[in-house]
CSV table of C-alpha atoms and ligand atoms in Angstrom, one decimal:
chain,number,residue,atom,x,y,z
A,1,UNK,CA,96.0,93.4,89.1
A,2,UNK,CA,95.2,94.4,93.0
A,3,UNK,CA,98.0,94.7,94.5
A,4,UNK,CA,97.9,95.1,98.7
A,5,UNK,CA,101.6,96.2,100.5
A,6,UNK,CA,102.2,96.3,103.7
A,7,UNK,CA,104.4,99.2,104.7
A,8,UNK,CA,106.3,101.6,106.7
A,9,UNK,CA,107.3,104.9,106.4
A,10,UNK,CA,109.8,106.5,104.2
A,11,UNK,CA,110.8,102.9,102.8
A,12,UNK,CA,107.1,101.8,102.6
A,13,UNK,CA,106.9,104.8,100.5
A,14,UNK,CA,109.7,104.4,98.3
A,15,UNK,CA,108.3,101.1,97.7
A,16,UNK,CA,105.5,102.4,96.7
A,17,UNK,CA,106.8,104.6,94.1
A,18,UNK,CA,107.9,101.6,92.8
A,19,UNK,CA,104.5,99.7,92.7
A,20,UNK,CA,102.9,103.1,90.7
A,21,UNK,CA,106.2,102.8,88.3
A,22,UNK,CA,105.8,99.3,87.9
A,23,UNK,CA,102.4,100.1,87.1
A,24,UNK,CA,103.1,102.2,84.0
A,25,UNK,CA,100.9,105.1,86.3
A,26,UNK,CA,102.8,108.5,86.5
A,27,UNK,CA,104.8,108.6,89.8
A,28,UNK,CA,103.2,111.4,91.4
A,29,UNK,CA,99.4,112.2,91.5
A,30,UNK,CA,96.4,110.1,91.0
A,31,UNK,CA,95.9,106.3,89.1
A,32,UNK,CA,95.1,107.0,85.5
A,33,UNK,CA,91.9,107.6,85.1
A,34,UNK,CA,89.4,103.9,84.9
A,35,UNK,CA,93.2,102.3,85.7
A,36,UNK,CA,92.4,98.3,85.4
A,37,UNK,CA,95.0,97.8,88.2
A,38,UNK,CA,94.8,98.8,92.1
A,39,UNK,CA,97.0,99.4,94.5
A,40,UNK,CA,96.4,99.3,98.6
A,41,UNK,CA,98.6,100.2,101.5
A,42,UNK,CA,97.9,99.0,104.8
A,43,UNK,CA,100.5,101.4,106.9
A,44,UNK,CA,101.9,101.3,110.2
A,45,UNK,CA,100.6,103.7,112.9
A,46,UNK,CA,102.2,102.9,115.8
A,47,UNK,CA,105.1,105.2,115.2
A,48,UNK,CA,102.2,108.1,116.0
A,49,UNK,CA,102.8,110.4,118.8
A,50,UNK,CA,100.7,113.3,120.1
A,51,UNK,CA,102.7,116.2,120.8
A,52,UNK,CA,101.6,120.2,121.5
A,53,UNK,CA,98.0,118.8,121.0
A,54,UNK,CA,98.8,117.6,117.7
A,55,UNK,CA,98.2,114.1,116.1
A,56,UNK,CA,101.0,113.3,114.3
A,57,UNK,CA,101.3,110.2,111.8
A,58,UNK,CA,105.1,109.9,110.3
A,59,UNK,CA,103.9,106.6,108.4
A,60,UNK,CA,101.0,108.0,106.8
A,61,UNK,CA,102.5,111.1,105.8
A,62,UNK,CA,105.7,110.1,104.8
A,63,UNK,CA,103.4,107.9,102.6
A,64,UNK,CA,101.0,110.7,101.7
A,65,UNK,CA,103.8,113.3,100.4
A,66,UNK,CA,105.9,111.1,98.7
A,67,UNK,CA,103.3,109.7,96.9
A,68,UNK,CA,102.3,113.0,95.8
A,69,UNK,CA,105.6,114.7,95.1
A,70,UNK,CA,105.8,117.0,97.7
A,71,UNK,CA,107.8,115.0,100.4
A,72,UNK,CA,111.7,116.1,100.9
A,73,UNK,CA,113.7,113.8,99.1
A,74,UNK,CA,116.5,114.4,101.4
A,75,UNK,CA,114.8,113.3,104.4
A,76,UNK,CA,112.4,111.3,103.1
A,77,UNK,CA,109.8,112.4,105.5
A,78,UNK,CA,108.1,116.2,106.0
A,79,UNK,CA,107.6,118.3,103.0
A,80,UNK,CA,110.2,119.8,100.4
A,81,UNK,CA,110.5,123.1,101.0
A,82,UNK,CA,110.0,123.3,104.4
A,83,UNK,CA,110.3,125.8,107.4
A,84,UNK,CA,110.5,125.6,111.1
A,85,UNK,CA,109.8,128.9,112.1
A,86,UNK,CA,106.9,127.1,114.6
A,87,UNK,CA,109.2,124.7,116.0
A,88,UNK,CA,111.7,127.5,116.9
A,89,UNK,CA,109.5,129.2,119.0
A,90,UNK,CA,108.4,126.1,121.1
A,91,UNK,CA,112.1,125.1,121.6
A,92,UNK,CA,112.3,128.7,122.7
A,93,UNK,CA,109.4,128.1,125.2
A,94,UNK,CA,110.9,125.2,126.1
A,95,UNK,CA,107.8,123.1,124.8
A,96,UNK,CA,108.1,119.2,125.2
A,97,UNK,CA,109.8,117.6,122.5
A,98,UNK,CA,112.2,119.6,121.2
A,99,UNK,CA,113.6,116.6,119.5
A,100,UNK,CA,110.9,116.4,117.1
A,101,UNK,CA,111.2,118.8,115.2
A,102,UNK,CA,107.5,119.9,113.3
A,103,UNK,CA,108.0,121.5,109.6
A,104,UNK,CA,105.1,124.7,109.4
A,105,UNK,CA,104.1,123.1,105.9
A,106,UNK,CA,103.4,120.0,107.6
A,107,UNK,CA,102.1,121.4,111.3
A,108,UNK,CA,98.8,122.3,108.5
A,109,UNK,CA,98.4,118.3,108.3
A,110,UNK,CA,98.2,117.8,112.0
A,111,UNK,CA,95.9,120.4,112.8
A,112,UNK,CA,93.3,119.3,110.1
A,113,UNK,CA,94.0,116.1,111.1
A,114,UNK,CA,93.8,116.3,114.6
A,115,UNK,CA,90.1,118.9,114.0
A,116,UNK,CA,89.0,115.9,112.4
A,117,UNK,CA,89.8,113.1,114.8
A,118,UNK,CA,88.8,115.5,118.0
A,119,UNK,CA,85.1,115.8,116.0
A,120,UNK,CA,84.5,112.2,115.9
A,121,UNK,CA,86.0,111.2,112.4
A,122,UNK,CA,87.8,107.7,112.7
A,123,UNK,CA,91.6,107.8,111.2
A,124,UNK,CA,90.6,105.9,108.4
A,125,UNK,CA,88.3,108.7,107.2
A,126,UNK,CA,90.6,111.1,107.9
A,127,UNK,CA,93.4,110.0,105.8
A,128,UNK,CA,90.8,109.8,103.0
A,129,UNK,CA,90.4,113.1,103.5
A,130,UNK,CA,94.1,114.1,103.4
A,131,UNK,CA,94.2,111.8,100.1
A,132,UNK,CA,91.6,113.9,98.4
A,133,UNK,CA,94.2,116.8,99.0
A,134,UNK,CA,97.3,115.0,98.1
A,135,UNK,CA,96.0,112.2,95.2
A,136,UNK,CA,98.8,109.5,96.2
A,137,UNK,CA,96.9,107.4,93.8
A,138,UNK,CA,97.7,104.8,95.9
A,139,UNK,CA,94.6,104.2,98.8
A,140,UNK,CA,96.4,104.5,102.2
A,141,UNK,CA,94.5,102.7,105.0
A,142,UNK,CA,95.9,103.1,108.4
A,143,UNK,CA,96.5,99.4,109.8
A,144,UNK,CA,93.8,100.3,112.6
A,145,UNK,CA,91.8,103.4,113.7
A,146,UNK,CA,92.4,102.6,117.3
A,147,UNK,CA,95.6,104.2,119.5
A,148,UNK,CA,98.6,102.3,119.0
A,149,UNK,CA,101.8,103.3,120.0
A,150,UNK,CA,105.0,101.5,120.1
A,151,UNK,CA,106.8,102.1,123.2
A,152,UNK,CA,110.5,101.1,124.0
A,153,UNK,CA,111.4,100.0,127.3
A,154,UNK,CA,115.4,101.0,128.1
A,155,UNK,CA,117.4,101.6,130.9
A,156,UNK,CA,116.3,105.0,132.0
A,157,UNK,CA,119.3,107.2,130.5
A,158,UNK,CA,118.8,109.5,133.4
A,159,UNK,CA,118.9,107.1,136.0
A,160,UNK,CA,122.1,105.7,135.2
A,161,UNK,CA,124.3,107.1,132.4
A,162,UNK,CA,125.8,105.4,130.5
A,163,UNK,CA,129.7,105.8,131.1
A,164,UNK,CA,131.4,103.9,127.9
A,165,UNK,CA,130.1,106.0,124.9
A,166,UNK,CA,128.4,103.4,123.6
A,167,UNK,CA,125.1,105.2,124.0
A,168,UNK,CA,124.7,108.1,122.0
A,169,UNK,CA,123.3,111.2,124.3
A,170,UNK,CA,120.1,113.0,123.6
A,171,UNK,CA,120.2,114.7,120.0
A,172,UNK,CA,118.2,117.8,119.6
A,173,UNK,CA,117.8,118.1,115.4
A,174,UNK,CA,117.0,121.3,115.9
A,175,UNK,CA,114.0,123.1,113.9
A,176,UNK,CA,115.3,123.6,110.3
A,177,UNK,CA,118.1,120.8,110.7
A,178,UNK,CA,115.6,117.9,112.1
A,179,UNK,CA,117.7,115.3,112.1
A,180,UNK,CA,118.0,114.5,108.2
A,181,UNK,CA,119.9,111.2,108.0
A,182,UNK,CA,118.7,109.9,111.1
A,183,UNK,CA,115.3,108.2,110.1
A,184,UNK,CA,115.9,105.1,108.8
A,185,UNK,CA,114.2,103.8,105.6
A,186,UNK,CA,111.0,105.2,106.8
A,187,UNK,CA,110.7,101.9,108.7
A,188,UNK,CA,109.8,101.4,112.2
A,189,UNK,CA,107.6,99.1,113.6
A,190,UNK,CA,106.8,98.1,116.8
A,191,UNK,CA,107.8,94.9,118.1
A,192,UNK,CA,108.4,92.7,121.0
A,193,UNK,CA,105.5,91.0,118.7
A,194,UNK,CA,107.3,90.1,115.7
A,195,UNK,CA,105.4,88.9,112.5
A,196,UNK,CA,102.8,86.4,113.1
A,197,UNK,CA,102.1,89.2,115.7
A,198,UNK,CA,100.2,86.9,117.8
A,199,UNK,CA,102.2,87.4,121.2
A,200,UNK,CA,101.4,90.6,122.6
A,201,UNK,CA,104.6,91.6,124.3
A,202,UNK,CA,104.5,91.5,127.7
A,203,UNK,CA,106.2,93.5,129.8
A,204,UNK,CA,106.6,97.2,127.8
A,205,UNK,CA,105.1,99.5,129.8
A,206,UNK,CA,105.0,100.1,133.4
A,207,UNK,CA,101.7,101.8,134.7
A,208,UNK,CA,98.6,101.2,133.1
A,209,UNK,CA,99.9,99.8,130.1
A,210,UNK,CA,97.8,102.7,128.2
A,211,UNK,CA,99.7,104.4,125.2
A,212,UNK,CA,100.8,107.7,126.9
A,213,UNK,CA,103.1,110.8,125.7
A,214,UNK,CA,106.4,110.5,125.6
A,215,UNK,CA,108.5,109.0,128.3
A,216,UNK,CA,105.3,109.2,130.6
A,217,UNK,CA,106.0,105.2,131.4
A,218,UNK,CA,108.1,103.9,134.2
A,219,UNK,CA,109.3,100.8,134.7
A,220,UNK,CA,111.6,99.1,137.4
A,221,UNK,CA,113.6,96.4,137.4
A,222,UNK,CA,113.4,94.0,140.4
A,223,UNK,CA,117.2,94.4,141.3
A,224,UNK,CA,118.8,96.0,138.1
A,225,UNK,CA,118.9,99.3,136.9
A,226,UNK,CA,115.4,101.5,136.5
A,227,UNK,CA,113.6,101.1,133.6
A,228,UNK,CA,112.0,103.7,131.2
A,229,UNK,CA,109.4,103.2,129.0
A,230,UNK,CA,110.0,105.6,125.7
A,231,UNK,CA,107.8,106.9,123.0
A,232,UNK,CA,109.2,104.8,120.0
A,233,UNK,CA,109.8,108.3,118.2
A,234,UNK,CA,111.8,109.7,121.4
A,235,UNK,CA,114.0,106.6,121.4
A,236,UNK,CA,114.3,106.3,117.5
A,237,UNK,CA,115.1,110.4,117.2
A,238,UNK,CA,116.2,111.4,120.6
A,239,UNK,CA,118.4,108.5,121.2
A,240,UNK,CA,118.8,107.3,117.6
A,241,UNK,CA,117.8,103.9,119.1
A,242,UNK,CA,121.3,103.8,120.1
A,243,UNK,CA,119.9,102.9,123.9
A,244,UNK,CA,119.6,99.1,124.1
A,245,UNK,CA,116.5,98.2,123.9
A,246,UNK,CA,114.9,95.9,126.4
A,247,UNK,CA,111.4,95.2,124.9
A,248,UNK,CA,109.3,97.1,121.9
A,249,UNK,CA,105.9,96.9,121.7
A,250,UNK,CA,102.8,98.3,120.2
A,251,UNK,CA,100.5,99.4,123.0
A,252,UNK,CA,97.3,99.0,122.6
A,253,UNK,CA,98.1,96.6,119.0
A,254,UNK,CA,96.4,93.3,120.8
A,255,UNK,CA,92.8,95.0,121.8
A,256,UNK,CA,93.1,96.6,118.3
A,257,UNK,CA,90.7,96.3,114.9
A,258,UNK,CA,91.8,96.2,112.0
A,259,UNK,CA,90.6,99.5,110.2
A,260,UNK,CA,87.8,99.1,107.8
A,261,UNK,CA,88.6,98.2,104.4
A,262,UNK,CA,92.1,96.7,105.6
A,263,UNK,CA,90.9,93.2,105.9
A,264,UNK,CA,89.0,93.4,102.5
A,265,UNK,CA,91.9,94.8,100.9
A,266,UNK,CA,94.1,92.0,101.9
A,267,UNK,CA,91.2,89.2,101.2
A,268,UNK,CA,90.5,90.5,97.8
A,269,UNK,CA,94.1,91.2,96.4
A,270,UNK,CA,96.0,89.0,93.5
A,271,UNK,CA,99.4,89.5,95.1
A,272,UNK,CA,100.2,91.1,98.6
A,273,UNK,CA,104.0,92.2,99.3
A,274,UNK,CA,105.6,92.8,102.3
A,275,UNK,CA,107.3,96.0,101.3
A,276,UNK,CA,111.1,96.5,102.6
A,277,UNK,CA,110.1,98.3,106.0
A,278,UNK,CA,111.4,97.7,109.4
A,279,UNK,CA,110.3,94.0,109.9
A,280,UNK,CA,110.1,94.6,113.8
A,281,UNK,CA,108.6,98.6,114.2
A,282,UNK,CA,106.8,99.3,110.9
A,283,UNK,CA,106.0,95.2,109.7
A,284,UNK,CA,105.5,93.9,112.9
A,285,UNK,CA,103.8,96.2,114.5
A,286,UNK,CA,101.1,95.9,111.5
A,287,UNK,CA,101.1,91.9,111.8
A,288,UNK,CA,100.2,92.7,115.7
A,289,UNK,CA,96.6,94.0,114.8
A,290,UNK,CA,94.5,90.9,115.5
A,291,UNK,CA,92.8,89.7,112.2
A,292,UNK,CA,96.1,91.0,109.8
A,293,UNK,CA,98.3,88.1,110.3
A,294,UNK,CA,95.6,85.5,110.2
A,295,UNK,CA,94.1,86.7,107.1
A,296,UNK,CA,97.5,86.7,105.3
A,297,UNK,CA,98.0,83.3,106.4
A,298,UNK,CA,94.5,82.6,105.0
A,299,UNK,CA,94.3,84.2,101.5
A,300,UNK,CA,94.1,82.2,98.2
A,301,UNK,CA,96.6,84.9,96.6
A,302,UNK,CA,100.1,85.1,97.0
A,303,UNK,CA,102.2,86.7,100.0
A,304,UNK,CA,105.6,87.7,99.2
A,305,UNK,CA,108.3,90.0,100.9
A,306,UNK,CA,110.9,92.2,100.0
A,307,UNK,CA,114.2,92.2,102.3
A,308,UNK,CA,114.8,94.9,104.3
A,309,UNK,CA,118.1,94.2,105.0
A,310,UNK,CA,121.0,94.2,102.2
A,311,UNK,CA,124.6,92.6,103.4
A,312,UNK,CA,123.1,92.0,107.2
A,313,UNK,CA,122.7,96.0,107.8
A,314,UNK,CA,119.6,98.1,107.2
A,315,UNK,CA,120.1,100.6,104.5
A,316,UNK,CA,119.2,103.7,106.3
A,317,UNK,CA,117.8,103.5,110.5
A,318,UNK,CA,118.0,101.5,113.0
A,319,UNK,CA,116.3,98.5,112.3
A,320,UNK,CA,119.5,96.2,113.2
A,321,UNK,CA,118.7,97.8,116.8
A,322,UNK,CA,114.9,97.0,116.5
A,323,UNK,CA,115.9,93.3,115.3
A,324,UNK,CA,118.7,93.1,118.6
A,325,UNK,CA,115.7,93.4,120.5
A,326,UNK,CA,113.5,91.0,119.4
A,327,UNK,CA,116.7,88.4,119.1
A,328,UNK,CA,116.5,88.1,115.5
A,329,UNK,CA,119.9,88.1,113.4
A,330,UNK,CA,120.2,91.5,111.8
A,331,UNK,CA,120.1,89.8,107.8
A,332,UNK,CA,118.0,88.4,105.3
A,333,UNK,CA,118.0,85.0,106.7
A,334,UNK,CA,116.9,86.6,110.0
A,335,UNK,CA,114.5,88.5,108.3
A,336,UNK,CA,112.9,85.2,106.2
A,337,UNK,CA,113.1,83.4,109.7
A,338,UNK,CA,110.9,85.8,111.4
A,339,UNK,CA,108.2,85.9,108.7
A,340,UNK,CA,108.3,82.5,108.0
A,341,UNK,CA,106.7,80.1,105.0
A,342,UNK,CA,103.1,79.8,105.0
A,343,UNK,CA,103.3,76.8,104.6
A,344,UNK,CA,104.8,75.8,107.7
A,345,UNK,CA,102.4,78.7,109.8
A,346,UNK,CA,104.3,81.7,109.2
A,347,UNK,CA,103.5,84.7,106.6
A,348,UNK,CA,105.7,84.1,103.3
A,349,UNK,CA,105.1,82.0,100.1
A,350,UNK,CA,108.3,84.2,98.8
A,351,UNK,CA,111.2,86.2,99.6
A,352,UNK,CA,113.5,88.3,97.4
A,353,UNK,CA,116.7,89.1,99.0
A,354,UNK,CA,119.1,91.6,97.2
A,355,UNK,CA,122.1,89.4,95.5
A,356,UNK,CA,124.9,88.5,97.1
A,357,UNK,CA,122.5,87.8,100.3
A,358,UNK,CA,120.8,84.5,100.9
A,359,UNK,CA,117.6,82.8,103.0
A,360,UNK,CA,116.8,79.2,103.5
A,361,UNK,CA,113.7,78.8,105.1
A,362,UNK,CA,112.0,75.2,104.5
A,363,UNK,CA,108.9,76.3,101.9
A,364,UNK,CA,109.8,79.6,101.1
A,365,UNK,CA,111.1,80.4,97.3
A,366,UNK,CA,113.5,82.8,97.2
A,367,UNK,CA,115.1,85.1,94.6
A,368,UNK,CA,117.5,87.8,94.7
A,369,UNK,CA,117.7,91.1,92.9
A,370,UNK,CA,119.3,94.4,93.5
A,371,UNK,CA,117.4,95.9,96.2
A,372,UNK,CA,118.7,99.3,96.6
A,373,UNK,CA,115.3,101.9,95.9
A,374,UNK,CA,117.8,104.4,94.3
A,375,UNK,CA,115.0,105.4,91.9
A,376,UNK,CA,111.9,104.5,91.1
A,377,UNK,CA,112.7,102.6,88.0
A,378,UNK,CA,115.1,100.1,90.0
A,379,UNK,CA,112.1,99.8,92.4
A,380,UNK,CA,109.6,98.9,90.0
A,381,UNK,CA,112.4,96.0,88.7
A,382,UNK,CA,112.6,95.0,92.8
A,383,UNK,CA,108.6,94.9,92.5
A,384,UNK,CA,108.5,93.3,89.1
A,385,UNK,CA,110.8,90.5,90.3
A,386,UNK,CA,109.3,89.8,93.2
A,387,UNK,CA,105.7,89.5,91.8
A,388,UNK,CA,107.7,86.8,88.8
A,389,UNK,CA,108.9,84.9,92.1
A,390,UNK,CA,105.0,84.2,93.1
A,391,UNK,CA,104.2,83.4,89.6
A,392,UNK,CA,102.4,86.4,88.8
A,393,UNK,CA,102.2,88.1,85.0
A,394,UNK,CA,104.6,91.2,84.5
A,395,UNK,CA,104.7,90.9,81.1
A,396,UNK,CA,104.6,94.4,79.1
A,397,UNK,CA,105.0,96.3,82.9
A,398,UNK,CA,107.7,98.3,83.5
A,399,UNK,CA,109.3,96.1,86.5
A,400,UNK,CA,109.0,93.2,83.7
A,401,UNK,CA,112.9,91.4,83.9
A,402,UNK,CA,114.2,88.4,83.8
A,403,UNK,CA,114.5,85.5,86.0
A,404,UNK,CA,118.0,85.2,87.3
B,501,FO1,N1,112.7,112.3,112.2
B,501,FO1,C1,113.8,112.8,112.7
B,501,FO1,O1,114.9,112.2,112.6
B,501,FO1,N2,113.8,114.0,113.4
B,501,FO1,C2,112.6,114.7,113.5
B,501,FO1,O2,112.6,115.8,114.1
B,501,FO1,C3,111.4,114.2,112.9
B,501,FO1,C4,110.2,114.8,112.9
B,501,FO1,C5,109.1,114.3,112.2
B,501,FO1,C6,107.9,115.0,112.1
B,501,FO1,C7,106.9,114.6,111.4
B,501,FO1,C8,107.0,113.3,110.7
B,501,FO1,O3,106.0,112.9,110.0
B,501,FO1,C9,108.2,112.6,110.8
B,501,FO1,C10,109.2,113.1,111.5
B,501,FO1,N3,110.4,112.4,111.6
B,501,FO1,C11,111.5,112.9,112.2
B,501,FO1,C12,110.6,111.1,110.9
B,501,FO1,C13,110.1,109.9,111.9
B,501,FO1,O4,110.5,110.0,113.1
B,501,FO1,C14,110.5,108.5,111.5
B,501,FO1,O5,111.4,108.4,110.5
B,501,FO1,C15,109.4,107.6,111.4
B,501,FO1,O6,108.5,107.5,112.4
B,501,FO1,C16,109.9,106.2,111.1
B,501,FO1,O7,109.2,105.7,110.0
């Protein structure tokens, strides 16, 4: 079976940990050797962010080192057994950022990574690259090679500070305590452009509209309070999206290409899932790539999602925040509502909500299950149930259930 997921970060990951233990593969390392079944990731990269010279992609690596085995199972992103003697020392130089906070294991990533983007290498090649290190087993495509990056348009913070409490006031993780327990699910996606991606948000950046660094975007408001264009990553750590947000969007998503072998991937797959990330940063942002959305709409195989949102809140992040801004109801039905049936235009031929929740979209099946990824065993059930929904064999897999 070729299975294609769209996903996220640390959720998308989880997920897929679930695909490999559906699979019968072992959960860490490589496919078994002339394995009949495939598995592809297309993963969000608009959560990227440049920062002391270094290309960082959370998505890809959260995807990368969890896959492997040798992400932090606490945090779900970075590496197990990290340090942070580098990002002491530029917090004590005052570097920009000091709300991300780089592990030393991990800062090795960025500078191959970044030696091998600044010599000409497209992202794509260079993530194949890093997956010859790490053997996720899984083949991670970035969702484009181009420069996205999701920027969040607020109320500048400075400007006008906030004077009920309801905002939460810069957080500085601190190197060696970054801020485990405030990413969400791995899942953040752009998004003024929700699923269906195909309009570009309009108003998220002032300036030249170009993905910059962080908070290098102003925007003003004709007679209300100055705006600020974020870096998603400085609103979602910084700010633990707690500042309203007034528009998401993917720079540079709408004059993107899909990176090579993403289309294919999709085009060629039996089944592709919508894996439980942030519909609006992580999903959405992926759906905003011209050509994505259009060829899931298109395909002969299946399309089915998995809900990201259990009893109308996220299970870890912020992606109730994300959703607020796009107008969407923070819950499955939201969720189903935004991707839509394919057969009435939107994305979906099935969702699987977690019981207890429900979705009623006109040509859209939908199941439940337990969604919770406390393992990987109860994901591979989530993934074996939602592949039964579209009609698909899971016979003598590990996910196999029964229909409820
Ligand atoms: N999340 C945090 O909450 N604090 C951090 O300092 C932080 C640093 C960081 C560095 C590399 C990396 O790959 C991810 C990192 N994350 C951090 C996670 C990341 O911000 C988000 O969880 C994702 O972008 C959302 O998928």
């Amino acid at each position: 079976m070729r299975i294609a997921v769209l996903a996220g970060g640390v959720g998308g990951a989880k997920f897929l940990l679930g695909v490999k233990a559906f699979l019968g593969w072992q959960l860490f390392g490589p496919a078994p050797e002339g394995a009949a079944d495939t598995v592809t990731a297309v993963v969000n990269t608009g959560d990227d962010i440049r920062l002391h010279n270094l290309q960082v992609c959370p998505d890809l690596d959260s995807c990368l080192y969890t896959l492997s085995g040798a992400s932090d199972p606490e945090r779900g992103w970075g590496r197990a057994g990290e340090s942070w003697t580098v990002s002491a020392e530029l917090a004590a130089y005052g570097a920009e950022a000091p709300w991300f906070s780089l592990g030393d294991k991990d800062i090795a990533t960025h500078l191959v990574r970044t030696r091998m983007l600044d010599a000409g290498y497209p992202l794509s090649d260079v993530t194949a690259a890093l997956s010859q290190r790490w053997q996720p087993g899984v083949t991670l495509l970035p969702m484009t090679d181009d420069r996205v990056e999701t920027h969040v348009v607020v109320a500048d913070p400075e400007a006008a500070p906030p004077t009920s409490g309801s905002v939460a006031g810069p957080g500085n993780p601190g190197p060696g305590n970054p801020g485990a327990g405030d990413t969400g699910p791995g899942d953040t996606g752009p998004g003024d452009t929700g699923p269906g991606g195909d309009e570009p948000a309009a108003d998220a950046v002032g300036g030249d509209g170009e993905p910059g660094r962080p908070s290098d975007g102003d925007a003003t408001s004709e007679d209300g309070p100055a705006l600020v264009a974020l870096h998603f990553q400085e609103w979602w750590i910084r700010y633990r999206a707690a500042l309203p947000a007034i528009s998401i969007t993917p720079i540079g998503a709408d004059t993107a290409t899909p990176a090579p072998g993403v289309l294919p991937a999709l085009s060629g797959a039996d089944v592709i899932v919508i894996a439980p990330s942030n519909p609006v940063v992580s999903i959405g942002t992926i759906l905003a790539v011209p050509g994505i959305a259009e060829t899931l709409r298109a395909v002969a195989a299946p399309v089915v999602g998995v809900s990201p949102i259990i009893g109308g809140s996220p299970v870890r992040g912020h992606a109730d925040a994300c959703l607020a801004a796009i107008g969407v109801e923070c819950s499955a039905q939201g969720v189903a509502g935004l991707y839509g049936a394919r057969s009435t235009g939107g994305l979906l031929d099935a969702f699987l909500v977690a019981d207890g929740d429900t979705a009623a979209v006109p040509g859209l099946a939908v199941g439940s299950a337990p969604l919770l990824m406390t393992d990987p065993a109860a994901t591979a059930a989530m993934v074996g149930r939602a592949l039964r929904l579209v009609g698909l064999p899971v016979a003598g897999r590990s996910g196999a259930g029964h229909d409820r």
